[in-house]
mmCIF file of C-alpha atoms in Angstrom:
data_model
loop_
_atom_site.group_PDB
_atom_site.id
_atom_site.type_symbol
_atom_site.label_atom_id
_atom_site.label_comp_id
_atom_site.label_asym_id
_atom_site.label_seq_id
_atom_site.Cartn_x
_atom_site.Cartn_y
_atom_site.Cartn_z
ATOM 1 C CA MET A 1 82.686 -74.317 137.127
ATOM 2 C CA ALA A 2 84.966 -71.573 135.744
ATOM 3 C CA ARG A 3 87.200 -71.479 132.691
ATOM 4 C CA LEU A 4 90.732 -72.854 132.902
ATOM 5 C CA PHE A 5 93.412 -71.664 130.463
ATOM 6 C CA ALA A 6 96.696 -73.377 129.591
ATOM 7 C CA SER A 7 99.270 -70.860 128.387
ATOM 8 C CA ALA A 8 101.335 -73.575 126.685
ATOM 9 C CA SER A 9 98.353 -74.199 124.384
ATOM 10 C CA SER A 10 97.599 -70.482 123.854
ATOM 11 C CA GLU A 11 94.030 -70.866 125.166
ATOM 12 C CA TYR A 12 91.795 -67.787 125.397
ATOM 13 C CA LEU A 13 88.330 -66.307 124.806
ATOM 14 C CA GLU A 14 87.856 -63.347 122.475
ATOM 15 C CA ILE A 15 85.566 -61.205 120.349
ATOM 16 C CA ASP A 16 86.371 -58.420 117.891
ATOM 17 C CA SER A 17 84.109 -55.962 119.678
ATOM 18 C CA THR A 18 84.142 -54.124 122.976
ATOM 19 C CA PRO A 19 81.406 -52.425 125.029
ATOM 20 C CA VAL A 20 83.713 -49.563 126.081
ATOM 21 C CA THR A 21 86.374 -47.605 124.205
ATOM 22 C CA ALA A 22 87.252 -44.733 126.546
ATOM 23 C CA ALA A 23 87.073 -43.702 130.194
ATOM 24 C CA PRO A 24 85.199 -43.916 132.418
ATOM 25 C CA PHE A 25 84.826 -47.667 132.807
ATOM 26 C CA THR A 26 85.624 -50.552 135.158
ATOM 27 C CA VAL A 27 86.939 -54.046 134.421
ATOM 28 C CA ALA A 28 86.798 -56.826 137.023
ATOM 29 C CA GLY A 29 86.893 -60.568 137.485
ATOM 30 C CA TRP A 30 88.050 -63.483 139.617
ATOM 31 C CA ALA A 31 91.274 -65.145 138.489
ATOM 32 C CA TYR A 32 94.259 -67.180 139.557
ATOM 33 C CA PHE A 33 97.717 -67.615 138.045
ATOM 34 C CA GLY A 34 100.278 -70.305 138.723
ATOM 35 C CA SER A 35 103.459 -68.235 138.524
ATOM 36 C CA LEU A 36 105.161 -65.592 140.670
ATOM 37 C CA THR A 37 107.897 -64.985 138.107
ATOM 38 C CA GLU A 38 105.925 -64.292 134.920
ATOM 39 C CA ASN A 39 103.247 -61.896 133.671
ATOM 40 C CA ALA A 40 99.796 -62.914 132.437
ATOM 41 C CA VAL A 41 96.663 -61.060 131.347
ATOM 42 C CA ALA A 42 93.253 -61.886 132.768
ATOM 43 C CA MET A 43 91.255 -59.359 130.700
ATOM 44 C CA ALA A 44 92.220 -56.897 127.965
ATOM 45 C CA ILE A 45 90.629 -54.307 125.688
ATOM 46 C CA ALA A 46 92.785 -53.510 122.657
ATOM 47 C CA ASP A 47 93.082 -52.270 119.110
ATOM 48 C CA LYS A 48 93.630 -55.552 117.252
ATOM 49 C CA ASP A 49 95.571 -53.753 114.505
ATOM 50 C CA SER A 50 98.015 -51.985 116.808
ATOM 51 C CA GLY A 51 100.656 -53.083 119.265
ATOM 52 C CA THR A 52 100.579 -49.845 121.257
ATOM 53 C CA ALA A 53 96.927 -49.274 122.185
ATOM 54 C CA TYR A 54 95.333 -51.337 124.955
ATOM 55 C CA TRP A 55 94.185 -51.693 128.533
ATOM 56 C CA THR A 56 95.173 -54.807 130.470
ATOM 57 C CA LEU A 57 94.214 -56.244 133.855
ATOM 58 C CA GLN A 58 96.995 -58.644 134.709
ATOM 59 C CA PHE A 59 99.235 -60.482 137.096
ATOM 60 C CA TYR A 60 102.648 -58.802 137.279
ATOM 61 C CA GLY A 61 104.921 -61.551 138.518
ATOM 62 C CA THR A 62 108.102 -60.022 137.110
ATOM 63 C CA GLN A 63 107.660 -56.997 139.382
ATOM 64 C CA ALA A 64 108.964 -57.113 142.956
ATOM 65 C CA GLY A 65 106.143 -57.984 145.340
ATOM 66 C CA ASP A 66 104.014 -59.701 142.632
ATOM 67 C CA PRO A 67 101.334 -57.006 142.325
ATOM 68 C CA VAL A 68 98.247 -56.930 140.134
ATOM 69 C CA LEU A 69 98.532 -54.391 137.327
ATOM 70 C CA TRP A 70 95.980 -52.180 135.556
ATOM 71 C CA GLN A 71 97.698 -50.726 132.500
ATOM 72 C CA ALA A 72 96.713 -48.208 129.850
ATOM 73 C CA ARG A 73 99.120 -48.033 126.923
ATOM 74 C CA SER A 74 98.910 -45.311 124.292
ATOM 75 C CA GLY A 75 101.838 -45.178 121.893
ATOM 76 C CA GLY A 76 105.010 -44.974 123.911
ATOM 77 C CA THR A 77 103.209 -44.118 127.167
ATOM 78 C CA TYR A 78 102.712 -46.896 129.700
ATOM 79 C CA ALA A 79 100.381 -45.769 132.489
ATOM 80 C CA LEU A 80 100.656 -48.362 135.255
ATOM 81 C CA ALA A 81 98.606 -48.711 138.435
ATOM 82 C CA MET A 82 99.968 -51.486 140.673
ATOM 83 C CA SER A 83 98.360 -53.010 143.761
ATOM 84 C CA THR A 84 100.151 -52.353 147.042
ATOM 85 C CA SER A 85 100.233 -56.043 147.956
ATOM 86 C CA GLY A 86 100.879 -59.163 145.891
ATOM 87 C CA TYR A 87 98.883 -62.138 144.709
ATOM 88 C CA SER A 88 99.486 -65.755 145.729
ATOM 89 C CA ALA A 89 100.193 -68.322 143.032
ATOM 90 C CA GLY A 90 97.340 -70.722 142.350
ATOM 91 C CA THR A 91 94.891 -68.839 144.589
ATOM 92 C CA TRP A 92 91.624 -67.238 143.470
ATOM 93 C CA HIS A 93 91.833 -63.438 143.718
ATOM 94 C CA HIS A 94 89.455 -60.662 142.781
ATOM 95 C CA LEU A 95 91.076 -58.244 140.303
ATOM 96 C CA CYS A 96 89.640 -54.862 139.366
ATOM 97 C CA GLY A 97 90.832 -51.982 137.192
ATOM 98 C CA VAL A 98 89.047 -48.623 137.276
ATOM 99 C CA GLU A 99 89.677 -46.122 134.482
ATOM 100 C CA THR A 100 88.149 -42.893 135.810
ATOM 101 C CA ALA A 101 89.722 -40.607 133.196
ATOM 102 C CA SER A 102 92.639 -40.589 130.790
ATOM 103 C CA ASN A 103 94.807 -39.355 133.669
ATOM 104 C CA SER A 104 93.183 -41.173 136.586
ATOM 105 C CA ARG A 105 93.120 -44.932 137.149
ATOM 106 C CA ALA A 106 93.262 -47.442 139.984
ATOM 107 C CA VAL A 107 93.734 -51.154 140.525
ATOM 108 C CA PHE A 108 92.457 -53.320 143.375
ATOM 109 C CA LEU A 109 93.445 -56.759 144.647
ATOM 110 C CA ASP A 110 90.741 -58.542 146.645
ATOM 111 C CA GLY A 111 88.850 -55.292 147.146
ATOM 112 C CA GLY A 112 91.778 -53.441 148.679
ATOM 113 C CA SER A 113 95.524 -52.894 148.166
ATOM 114 C CA LYS A 114 94.538 -49.955 145.959
ATOM 115 C CA GLY A 115 97.188 -48.602 143.637
ATOM 116 C CA THR A 116 96.722 -45.451 141.554
ATOM 117 C CA ASN A 117 98.269 -43.734 138.545
ATOM 118 C CA SER A 118 97.831 -40.245 137.046
ATOM 119 C CA ASP A 119 99.831 -40.483 133.813
ATOM 120 C CA THR A 120 97.889 -39.445 130.714
ATOM 121 C CA ALA A 121 97.144 -42.312 128.331
ATOM 122 C CA SER A 122 94.188 -42.615 125.944
ATOM 123 C CA PRO A 123 94.397 -45.848 123.944
ATOM 124 C CA ALA A 124 92.578 -45.318 120.635
ATOM 125 C CA GLY A 125 90.823 -47.667 118.237
ATOM 126 C CA ALA A 126 89.751 -50.297 120.765
ATOM 127 C CA ASP A 127 87.902 -53.043 118.898
ATOM 128 C CA ARG A 128 88.724 -56.327 120.664
ATOM 129 C CA LEU A 129 87.904 -57.835 124.063
ATOM 130 C CA SER A 130 90.119 -60.700 125.225
ATOM 131 C CA LEU A 131 89.971 -63.004 128.233
ATOM 132 C CA GLY A 132 93.162 -64.887 129.013
ATOM 133 C CA ARG A 133 95.552 -62.829 126.861
ATOM 134 C CA VAL A 134 96.170 -59.358 125.399
ATOM 135 C CA GLY A 135 94.749 -59.469 121.885
ATOM 136 C CA ASP A 136 96.576 -56.624 120.186
ATOM 137 C CA SER A 137 98.404 -56.990 116.852
ATOM 138 C CA SER A 138 101.039 -59.152 118.591
ATOM 139 C CA PRO A 139 98.997 -61.230 121.061
ATOM 140 C CA GLY A 140 100.695 -62.595 124.143
ATOM 141 C CA LEU A 141 100.834 -62.814 127.950
ATOM 142 C CA TYR A 142 98.577 -65.885 127.982
ATOM 143 C CA LEU A 143 97.030 -66.814 131.322
ATOM 144 C CA ASN A 144 97.979 -70.150 132.860
ATOM 145 C CA GLY A 145 95.160 -70.416 135.358
ATOM 146 C CA GLY A 146 91.474 -69.798 135.966
ATOM 147 C CA LEU A 147 89.054 -66.962 135.220
ATOM 148 C CA ALA A 148 85.441 -66.350 136.274
ATOM 149 C CA GLU A 149 82.887 -63.559 136.641
ATOM 150 C CA ALA A 150 84.412 -61.307 133.972
ATOM 151 C CA ALA A 151 82.574 -57.977 133.925
ATOM 152 C CA ILE A 152 82.739 -54.441 132.546
ATOM 153 C CA TRP A 153 80.822 -51.312 133.619
ATOM 154 C CA ASN A 154 80.661 -48.070 131.635
ATOM 155 C CA VAL A 155 81.305 -46.078 134.820
ATOM 156 C CA ALA A 156 84.078 -45.845 137.395
ATOM 157 C CA LEU A 157 82.957 -47.955 140.357
ATOM 158 C CA THR A 158 83.591 -46.609 143.853
ATOM 159 C CA ASP A 159 86.012 -48.231 146.278
ATOM 160 C CA ALA A 160 83.040 -49.528 148.275
ATOM 161 C CA GLU A 161 81.492 -51.133 145.190
ATOM 162 C CA VAL A 162 84.773 -52.836 144.310
ATOM 163 C CA ALA A 163 84.953 -54.169 147.873
ATOM 164 C CA LEU A 164 81.467 -55.693 147.488
ATOM 165 C CA LEU A 165 82.553 -57.539 144.357
ATOM 166 C CA ALA A 166 85.587 -58.883 146.205
ATOM 167 C CA ARG A 167 83.302 -60.189 148.962
ATOM 168 C CA GLY A 168 81.697 -62.426 146.350
ATOM 169 C CA TYR A 169 78.705 -60.403 145.181
ATOM 170 C CA SER A 170 77.784 -60.912 141.541
ATOM 171 C CA PRO A 171 78.290 -57.994 139.151
ATOM 172 C CA LEU A 172 74.504 -58.158 138.701
ATOM 173 C CA LEU A 173 74.219 -56.786 142.238
ATOM 174 C CA VAL A 174 76.681 -53.894 141.900
ATOM 175 C CA ARG A 175 75.629 -50.856 139.798
ATOM 176 C CA PRO A 176 73.610 -53.145 137.468
ATOM 177 C CA GLU A 177 72.267 -50.225 135.410
ATOM 178 C CA SER A 178 75.833 -49.528 134.239
ATOM 179 C CA LEU A 179 76.904 -53.135 133.671
ATOM 180 C CA VAL A 180 77.598 -53.534 129.931
ATOM 181 C CA PHE A 181 79.396 -56.896 129.814
ATOM 182 C CA TYR A 182 79.124 -59.909 132.089
ATOM 183 C CA ALA A 183 80.404 -63.413 131.358
ATOM 184 C CA PRO A 184 80.067 -65.599 134.486
ATOM 185 C CA LEU A 185 82.018 -68.351 132.651
ATOM 186 C CA ILE A 186 79.976 -71.101 134.245
ATOM 187 C CA ARG A 187 81.081 -74.459 132.844
ATOM 188 C CA ASP A 188 81.715 -73.999 129.102
ATOM 189 C CA THR A 189 79.224 -71.160 128.597
ATOM 190 C CA ASP A 190 81.279 -68.161 127.520
ATOM 191 C CA ASP A 191 78.674 -65.635 126.364
ATOM 192 C CA ASP A 192 77.994 -62.189 127.759
ATOM 193 C CA ILE A 193 74.585 -62.445 129.477
ATOM 194 C CA VAL A 194 74.118 -58.652 129.748
ATOM 195 C CA GLY A 195 75.345 -57.104 126.499
ATOM 196 C CA GLY A 196 74.887 -60.112 124.238
ATOM 197 C CA LEU A 197 78.487 -60.416 123.010
ATOM 198 C CA GLN A 198 79.363 -63.943 121.928
ATOM 199 C CA LEU A 199 82.924 -64.828 122.869
ATOM 200 C CA THR A 200 84.756 -67.485 120.879
ATOM 201 C CA ALA A 201 86.888 -70.061 122.686
ATOM 202 C CA TYR A 202 90.240 -70.720 121.040
ATOM 203 C CA ASN A 203 92.326 -73.875 121.555
ATOM 204 C CA THR A 204 89.702 -75.361 123.893
ATOM 205 C CA PRO A 205 90.038 -73.917 127.392
ATOM 206 C CA SER A 206 88.837 -76.470 129.943
ATOM 207 C CA ILE A 207 86.790 -75.963 133.128
ATOM 208 C CA THR A 208 87.716 -75.698 136.794
ATOM 209 C CA ALA A 209 85.910 -75.116 140.099
ATOM 210 C CA HIS A 210 84.111 -71.767 140.258
ATOM 211 C CA PRO A 211 84.701 -69.340 143.155
ATOM 212 C CA ARG A 212 81.812 -68.844 145.570
ATOM 213 C CA ILE A 213 79.530 -66.092 144.218
ATOM 214 C CA ILE A 214 76.330 -64.489 145.555
ATOM 215 C CA TYR A 215 73.786 -64.013 142.750
ATOM 216 C CA PRO A 216 70.483 -62.134 142.823
ATOM 217 C CA GLY A 217 67.367 -64.171 143.532
ATOM 218 C CA ARG A 218 65.693 -65.825 140.547
ATOM 219 C CA VAL A 219 68.824 -65.494 138.433
ATOM 220 C CA GLN A 220 69.802 -69.135 138.070
ATOM 221 C CA ILE A 221 73.274 -69.711 136.713
ATOM 222 C CA GLY A 222 74.651 -73.239 136.662
ATOM 223 C CA VAL A 223 73.032 -76.524 137.685
ATOM 224 C CA PRO A 224 70.226 -76.447 140.310
ATOM 225 C CA ALA A 225 70.719 -78.361 143.547
ATOM 226 C CA GLY A 226 69.772 -81.993 143.188
ATOM 227 C CA ALA A 227 70.251 -82.027 139.405
ATOM 228 C CA GLY A 228 73.335 -84.178 139.429
ATOM 229 C CA GLY A 229 76.182 -82.224 141.028
ATOM 230 C CA GLY A 230 78.154 -79.228 139.851
ATOM 231 C CA ASP A 231 77.139 -75.778 141.004
ATOM 232 C CA VAL A 232 74.577 -75.502 143.786
ATOM 233 C CA THR A 233 71.925 -72.828 143.331
ATOM 234 C CA VAL A 234 69.618 -71.473 146.040
ATOM 235 C CA ALA A 235 67.223 -68.690 144.991
ATOM 236 C CA PRO A 236 64.893 -67.679 147.838
ATOM 237 C CA SER A 237 63.794 -64.286 146.570
ATOM 238 C CA SER A 238 64.464 -61.479 144.124
ATOM 239 C CA ALA A 239 66.964 -58.674 144.683
ATOM 240 C CA ALA A 240 67.754 -55.923 142.207
ATOM 241 C CA ALA A 241 70.885 -54.819 144.030
ATOM 242 C CA VAL A 242 72.746 -55.183 147.299
ATOM 243 C CA GLY A 243 70.689 -53.579 150.025
ATOM 244 C CA ALA A 244 67.427 -53.862 148.117
ATOM 245 C CA GLY A 245 65.819 -55.688 151.021
ATOM 246 C CA SER A 246 65.727 -59.214 149.598
ATOM 247 C CA ASP A 247 67.977 -62.167 150.191
ATOM 248 C CA PRO A 248 70.286 -62.927 147.279
ATOM 249 C CA ALA A 249 70.815 -66.354 145.793
ATOM 250 C CA VAL A 250 73.979 -68.186 146.705
ATOM 251 C CA VAL A 251 75.848 -70.248 144.123
ATOM 252 C CA LEU A 252 78.611 -72.494 145.345
ATOM 253 C CA GLY A 253 81.190 -73.561 142.778
ATOM 254 C CA GLY A 254 82.429 -77.130 142.881
#
C-alpha cells in the first residue's frame, strides 16, 4: 500500500532536513496525478525560508503535452528539464530527476522520454525535504494522487540505472552504496529506511494500492504472504544488486 494525498486537504509528508544540498544527486519515485490541466509536486528539496531556492520533481499539466518536469530554481533563474512525452492522469508512472551539475540536468518518465537542460542554477540553503508538495517559504503545488518508493542518491544515476528503476526494481537494487534516502511508503510507514530521516505526515494522507516492486531477497517490506492480505512478499534468496547472481524478492501491491 502506498501513500495517497488529497490536495484539497493539503496533505503531505515532510522533514526539515535533506540528505543532499548540491549536485550531483538523483531523485526518483513512483507517482500518479489526477489532472492534466494542473501542476503538482511529487518530491521537492527546498530552502524553507526562501521562495526562490528549490528543486522539484513534478507533473506539469499546464504545459502542452503534459510532461514531467525536473526543475532547479535559483533566484530568478528557472532551469527546466521536461520529458519528451506526457503522463496519463490517474496512472502510476516512474518519475526521475538527475542533477549532474549546476548546468546539467535531466528528467525521465517511465525510464525514457528523457529531457535535458543546461541552464545554470544552484539553489542554496536547502534544508527541507517534501513529498507531495514544494515546501519552500510559500508552500504549494500539492499532489492529488499517489506516491511510493521515494528515493534519493548522492550521485547522478545513468540512463540504464533509471530504466531499471522504471522496470520496477527497488532503489535498494540500483547503486545501493550511493542511496542516501529511501521511503518505500508501504501502508502508513513514512520513514526513510536507509538514512534514518523521520518524515512527518500532515493532514493525514491515506493509503492506496502500491505499484509492483522487485525487492532484494531477505528485505521484507509489507505483510508476508498468508498473514491476512495486503502486500505479498516472496524472498527466495539474497541479492545485493541487480545482476548479483541471486533472485530478488517480489512484492506485489494490493
